Amino acid sequence: MNLFSPSFNYGEIIPAKFTCDGENVNPHLNIQDLPGNTQSLVLIMDDPDSPSGLFTHWVLYDIPITSEIMENSAPGKQGINDFGKLGYGGPCPGSGKHRYFFNLFALDCSLNLDPEMPREKVESAMKNHILLKTQLMGKYQR
């Protein structure tokens, strides 16, 4: 299973358009080689370099089987991020260069959770249902 973006390569700088300094919309993501028995996808974007610890920027779950997530779109249900908001919150580091991980999980079921769940509830529901995980990492510094 692979996750990549036409907007930046793994380990490269995330364009400002996808950050709080730009349009603050999610980048286009391409998905390849899902396991054959995948029933749904979960995408969690986070920043492990935040001074407060792991900071969640996006929680997207019950994503139908797809080969792409378009720019500024949210197929599936969106959860609450650590900004306290629903949906995508782009990179916005206070200082220094931070890493941002787009973690994609292929699940053997749909979670059938209500919308607006926090990350912890989504992660709890997907335990024992993860077929594969992959990630895309980009960096950003203001």
Tab-separated table of C-alpha atoms in Angstrom:
chain	number	residue	atom	x	y	z
A	1	MET	CA	0.000	0.000	0.000
A	2	ASN	CA	1.373	3.417	-0.944
A	3	LEU	CA	0.408	6.999	-0.168
A	4	PHE	CA	1.879	9.920	-2.064
A	5	SER	CA	1.043	13.437	-3.175
A	6	PRO	CA	1.600	15.267	-6.463
A	7	SER	CA	2.193	18.400	-4.324
A	8	PHE	CA	5.299	17.196	-2.436
A	9	ASN	CA	7.487	14.116	-2.129
A	10	TYR	CA	8.161	12.181	1.061
A	11	GLY	CA	10.368	14.264	3.360
A	12	GLU	CA	10.049	17.450	1.312
A	13	ILE	CA	8.565	20.809	2.263
A	14	ILE	CA	4.761	20.994	2.212
A	15	PRO	CA	3.750	23.951	0.001
A	16	ALA	CA	2.404	26.939	1.966
A	17	LYS	CA	-0.970	26.585	0.205
A	18	PHE	CA	-1.713	23.591	2.460
A	19	THR	CA	-0.757	25.390	5.699
A	20	CYS	CA	-2.139	28.107	7.965
A	21	ASP	CA	0.022	30.544	5.976
A	22	GLY	CA	-1.888	29.754	2.783
A	23	GLU	CA	-5.329	28.430	1.908
A	24	ASN	CA	-5.193	25.834	4.720
A	25	VAL	CA	-6.690	23.094	2.522
A	26	ASN	CA	-5.619	19.471	2.419
A	27	PRO	CA	-3.254	18.407	-0.371
A	28	HIS	CA	-4.219	15.959	-3.094
A	29	LEU	CA	-3.281	12.447	-1.962
A	30	ASN	CA	-2.946	9.356	-4.152
A	31	ILE	CA	-3.456	5.850	-2.788
A	32	GLN	CA	-2.130	2.678	-4.437
A	33	ASP	CA	-2.107	-1.049	-3.820
A	34	LEU	CA	-4.790	-1.424	-1.154
A	35	PRO	CA	-5.173	-4.927	0.270
A	36	GLY	CA	-7.912	-6.863	-1.521
A	37	ASN	CA	-10.133	-7.186	1.541
A	38	THR	CA	-10.070	-3.483	2.450
A	39	GLN	CA	-13.528	-2.234	3.462
A	40	SER	CA	-12.682	1.348	4.486
A	41	LEU	CA	-9.795	3.733	5.080
A	42	VAL	CA	-8.741	6.016	7.920
A	43	LEU	CA	-6.391	8.972	7.518
A	44	ILE	CA	-4.806	10.684	10.519
A	45	MET	CA	-2.423	13.603	10.023
A	46	ASP	CA	-0.231	14.573	12.959
A	47	ASP	CA	2.855	16.501	14.067
A	48	PRO	CA	5.166	14.663	16.497
A	49	ASP	CA	7.409	17.735	16.831
A	50	SER	CA	4.862	19.943	18.586
A	51	PRO	CA	6.141	21.272	21.947
A	52	SER	CA	2.942	19.947	23.572
A	53	GLY	CA	3.505	16.427	22.206
A	54	LEU	CA	1.798	14.644	19.324
A	55	PHE	CA	-0.586	17.154	17.707
A	56	THR	CA	-3.432	15.902	15.513
A	57	HIS	CA	-4.180	18.005	12.413
A	58	TRP	CA	-6.757	15.842	10.644
A	59	VAL	CA	-8.923	12.833	11.413
A	60	LEU	CA	-10.800	11.322	8.479
A	61	TYR	CA	-12.536	7.943	8.794
A	62	ASP	CA	-15.043	5.672	7.089
A	63	ILE	CA	-13.401	6.716	3.825
A	64	PRO	CA	-14.792	4.556	1.004
A	65	ILE	CA	-12.329	2.592	-1.115
A	66	THR	CA	-10.633	5.136	-3.363
A	67	SER	CA	-7.387	5.779	-5.212
A	68	GLU	CA	-7.261	9.461	-4.274
A	69	ILE	CA	-8.332	12.145	-1.873
A	70	MET	CA	-8.739	15.327	-3.843
A	71	GLU	CA	-7.372	18.675	-2.730
A	72	ASN	CA	-9.743	20.506	-0.356
A	73	SER	CA	-12.018	17.486	0.046
A	74	ALA	CA	-13.033	15.066	2.762
A	75	PRO	CA	-14.429	11.758	1.537
A	76	GLY	CA	-15.771	10.036	4.611
A	77	LYS	CA	-16.410	11.437	8.075
A	78	GLN	CA	-14.232	14.111	9.649
A	79	GLY	CA	-13.196	14.091	13.270
A	80	ILE	CA	-12.137	16.807	15.675
A	81	ASN	CA	-8.493	17.889	15.414
A	82	ASP	CA	-6.295	19.280	18.193
A	83	PHE	CA	-7.190	22.816	17.139
A	84	GLY	CA	-10.627	21.870	18.519
A	85	LYS	CA	-12.145	22.110	15.054
A	86	LEU	CA	-13.764	19.745	12.632
A	87	GLY	CA	-11.713	18.752	9.604
A	88	TYR	CA	-8.287	19.621	8.260
A	89	GLY	CA	-5.999	22.034	10.071
A	90	GLY	CA	-2.799	22.554	8.116
A	91	PRO	CA	0.741	22.847	9.405
A	92	CYS	CA	1.224	25.922	11.575
A	93	PRO	CA	4.379	25.458	13.686
A	94	GLY	CA	5.264	28.092	16.246
A	95	SER	CA	8.984	27.752	15.620
A	96	GLY	CA	11.402	25.443	13.870
A	97	LYS	CA	10.848	22.872	11.165
A	98	HIS	CA	8.217	20.266	12.005
A	99	ARG	CA	7.406	16.915	10.425
A	100	TYR	CA	3.828	16.153	9.413
A	101	PHE	CA	2.734	12.549	8.941
A	102	PHE	CA	-0.275	11.553	6.851
A	103	ASN	CA	-0.988	8.076	8.273
A	104	LEU	CA	-3.252	5.924	6.112
A	105	PHE	CA	-4.847	2.757	7.474
A	106	ALA	CA	-6.638	0.078	5.451
A	107	LEU	CA	-9.342	-1.566	7.563
A	108	ASP	CA	-11.267	-4.820	7.201
A	109	CYS	CA	-14.519	-3.066	8.156
A	110	SER	CA	-16.276	0.278	8.222
A	111	LEU	CA	-16.184	1.903	11.643
A	112	ASN	CA	-19.721	3.277	11.403
A	113	LEU	CA	-18.917	5.945	13.980
A	114	ASP	CA	-20.812	9.186	14.247
A	115	PRO	CA	-19.190	12.206	12.622
A	116	GLU	CA	-17.020	14.567	14.693
A	117	MET	CA	-15.255	11.893	16.748
A	118	PRO	CA	-11.875	12.671	18.338
A	119	ARG	CA	-8.791	10.709	17.299
A	120	GLU	CA	-8.830	8.533	20.429
A	121	LYS	CA	-12.313	7.136	19.669
A	122	VAL	CA	-11.381	6.437	16.048
A	123	GLU	CA	-8.159	4.676	17.072
A	124	SER	CA	-10.018	2.626	19.667
A	125	ALA	CA	-12.635	1.544	17.116
A	126	MET	CA	-10.038	0.522	14.526
A	127	LYS	CA	-8.024	-1.732	16.875
A	128	ASN	CA	-7.923	-5.307	15.565
A	129	HIS	CA	-9.203	-4.119	12.162
A	130	ILE	CA	-6.004	-2.691	10.607
A	131	LEU	CA	-4.882	-4.617	7.545
A	132	LEU	CA	-2.021	-2.302	6.553
A	133	LYS	CA	-0.645	1.128	7.379
A	134	THR	CA	1.441	3.491	5.277
A	135	GLN	CA	2.442	7.106	5.621
A	136	LEU	CA	3.548	10.194	3.794
A	137	MET	CA	5.719	12.710	5.621
A	138	GLY	CA	6.258	16.332	4.721
A	139	LYS	CA	7.971	19.173	6.562
A	140	TYR	CA	7.076	22.781	7.168
A	141	GLN	CA	8.715	25.785	8.786
A	142	ARG	CA	7.267	29.274	9.024
